[in-house]
Amino acid sequence: MSPAEDTWQTVELLRWVLNNYANHGYLRIIDAGSGTGILTLAALEEVINKEGITWVLAVDIDYNASMNTRINLIDNDLYQYADVITANLLDTIKAGFRIDIVISNPPYLPGNWSEDWRIFGGPHGNEVTRSLIQLVCQGRVRMVILTQSSLSNWEDLIGYLGSCGFKLIIFKATHYFF
């Protein structure tokens, strides 16, 4: 499956954040739900091009997605800067481990996971994202970059992130007819 428009918008936001908000020291970034690894590649390319230092952990629950990420990292000579694991969201992150940025373009459309778990985020569309935010809200993450749909009750997620001390910045809103 090739990356869709929302993935490229997320890449654009990630690059903007890395240029405007990220410190220029060592960055710890997690790509939660890495899929093809495009977000991992973009993070590495952006930081390395500025002669910065970063470590990216690409996590996906699907073994094939993890392998796809791994192959794309190898093909782009970036494998030495990242780790790729097959796991559920941030469940494998050690307690107390500090993360600078969590980036994710999770499945966010309302629908049944059994139809296509890569795009359907549960009955309301925000169940996968809510699980990710629960882990983010444990106080170990400095910044979260998420892609969401107006169909997925994202207002609920904004409230939840706000209760954890995060401020919302809407970088880009695009309407797609489907």
PDB file of C-alpha atoms in Angstrom, residues 47-121:
ATOM      1  CA  VAL A  47      17.641  15.957  11.152  1.00  0.00           C
ATOM      2  CA  ILE A  48      20.656  14.402   9.411  1.00  0.00           C
ATOM      3  CA  ASN A  49      20.580  17.044   6.641  1.00  0.00           C
ATOM      4  CA  LYS A  50      20.988  19.674   9.361  1.00  0.00           C
ATOM      5  CA  GLU A  51      23.858  17.681  10.863  1.00  0.00           C
ATOM      6  CA  GLY A  52      21.792  16.910  13.929  1.00  0.00           C
ATOM      7  CA  ILE A  53      21.674  13.701  15.885  1.00  0.00           C
ATOM      8  CA  THR A  54      18.548  11.631  16.223  1.00  0.00           C
ATOM      9  CA  TRP A  55      17.292   8.188  17.047  1.00  0.00           C
ATOM     10  CA  VAL A  56      13.985   7.010  15.638  1.00  0.00           C
ATOM     11  CA  LEU A  57      12.016   4.008  16.778  1.00  0.00           C
ATOM     12  CA  ALA A  58       9.534   2.784  14.174  1.00  0.00           C
ATOM     13  CA  VAL A  59       6.748   0.728  15.750  1.00  0.00           C
ATOM     14  CA  ASP A  60       3.957  -1.120  13.984  1.00  0.00           C
ATOM     15  CA  ILE A  61       1.669  -3.899  15.153  1.00  0.00           C
ATOM     16  CA  ASP A  62       1.864  -5.532  11.713  1.00  0.00           C
ATOM     17  CA  TYR A  63       4.974  -7.583  10.989  1.00  0.00           C
ATOM     18  CA  ASN A  64       4.764  -6.882   7.237  1.00  0.00           C
ATOM     19  CA  ALA A  65       4.648  -3.127   7.877  1.00  0.00           C
ATOM     20  CA  SER A  66       7.707  -3.418  10.127  1.00  0.00           C
ATOM     21  CA  MET A  67       9.546  -5.313   7.391  1.00  0.00           C
ATOM     22  CA  ASN A  68       8.509  -2.683   4.831  1.00  0.00           C
ATOM     23  CA  THR A  69       9.877   0.074   7.088  1.00  0.00           C
ATOM     24  CA  ARG A  70      13.110  -1.868   7.582  1.00  0.00           C
ATOM     25  CA  ILE A  71      13.552  -2.370   3.817  1.00  0.00           C
ATOM     26  CA  ASN A  72      12.907   1.321   3.103  1.00  0.00           C
ATOM     27  CA  LEU A  73      15.460   2.337   5.731  1.00  0.00           C
ATOM     28  CA  ILE A  74      18.059  -0.007   4.228  1.00  0.00           C
ATOM     29  CA  ASP A  75      17.309   1.185   0.681  1.00  0.00           C
ATOM     30  CA  ASN A  76      17.842   4.799   1.810  1.00  0.00           C
ATOM     31  CA  ASP A  77      21.039   4.073   3.787  1.00  0.00           C
ATOM     32  CA  LEU A  78      19.369   5.163   7.047  1.00  0.00           C
ATOM     33  CA  TYR A  79      19.010   1.846   8.861  1.00  0.00           C
ATOM     34  CA  GLN A  80      21.860   2.596  11.267  1.00  0.00           C
ATOM     35  CA  TYR A  81      19.889   5.553  12.718  1.00  0.00           C
ATOM     36  CA  ALA A  82      16.687   3.710  13.576  1.00  0.00           C
ATOM     37  CA  ASP A  83      15.269   0.685  15.282  1.00  0.00           C
ATOM     38  CA  VAL A  84      12.201  -1.099  13.944  1.00  0.00           C
ATOM     39  CA  ILE A  85       9.997  -3.261  16.121  1.00  0.00           C
ATOM     40  CA  THR A  86       6.705  -5.059  15.778  1.00  0.00           C
ATOM     41  CA  ALA A  87       4.606  -4.089  18.794  1.00  0.00           C
ATOM     42  CA  ASN A  88       1.414  -2.348  19.837  1.00  0.00           C
ATOM     43  CA  LEU A  89       1.928   1.443  19.876  1.00  0.00           C
ATOM     44  CA  LEU A  90       4.205   2.476  22.746  1.00  0.00           C
ATOM     45  CA  ASP A  91       3.664  -0.584  24.958  1.00  0.00           C
ATOM     46  CA  THR A  92       7.316  -1.607  24.741  1.00  0.00           C
ATOM     47  CA  ILE A  93       8.787   1.716  25.862  1.00  0.00           C
ATOM     48  CA  LYS A  94      10.504   1.459  29.228  1.00  0.00           C
ATOM     49  CA  ALA A  95       8.889   3.467  32.048  1.00  0.00           C
ATOM     50  CA  GLY A  96      10.667   6.766  32.577  1.00  0.00           C
ATOM     51  CA  PHE A  97      12.156   6.830  29.062  1.00  0.00           C
ATOM     52  CA  ARG A  98      11.853  10.384  27.708  1.00  0.00           C
ATOM     53  CA  ILE A  99      10.662  10.923  24.143  1.00  0.00           C
ATOM     54  CA  ASP A 100      10.945  14.222  22.294  1.00  0.00           C
ATOM     55  CA  ILE A 101       8.411  13.596  19.532  1.00  0.00           C
ATOM     56  CA  VAL A 102       5.790  10.939  18.894  1.00  0.00           C
ATOM     57  CA  ILE A 103       4.526  11.085  15.343  1.00  0.00           C
ATOM     58  CA  SER A 104       1.639   9.049  14.030  1.00  0.00           C
ATOM     59  CA  ASN A 105      -0.741   8.877  11.130  1.00  0.00           C
ATOM     60  CA  PRO A 106      -2.923   6.227  12.751  1.00  0.00           C
ATOM     61  CA  PRO A 107      -6.019   4.597  11.312  1.00  0.00           C
ATOM     62  CA  TYR A 108      -8.681   7.197  12.060  1.00  0.00           C
ATOM     63  CA  LEU A 109     -11.800   6.562  10.016  1.00  0.00           C
ATOM     64  CA  PRO A 110     -14.888   5.176  11.797  1.00  0.00           C
ATOM     65  CA  GLY A 111     -15.404   1.570  10.854  1.00  0.00           C
ATOM     66  CA  ASN A 112     -14.844  -2.053  11.655  1.00  0.00           C
ATOM     67  CA  TRP A 113     -11.226  -3.153  12.095  1.00  0.00           C
ATOM     68  CA  SER A 114     -12.009  -6.449  10.372  1.00  0.00           C
ATOM     69  CA  GLU A 115     -12.798  -4.537   7.153  1.00  0.00           C
ATOM     70  CA  ASP A 116      -9.369  -2.864   6.983  1.00  0.00           C
ATOM     71  CA  TRP A 117      -7.447  -2.204  10.215  1.00  0.00           C
ATOM     72  CA  ARG A 118      -4.973   0.054   8.355  1.00  0.00           C
ATOM     73  CA  ILE A 119      -7.578   2.796   7.861  1.00  0.00           C
ATOM     74  CA  PHE A 120     -10.407   2.076  10.321  1.00  0.00           C
ATOM     75  CA  GLY A 121      -9.633   3.259  13.850  1.00  0.00           C
TER      76      GLY A 121
END
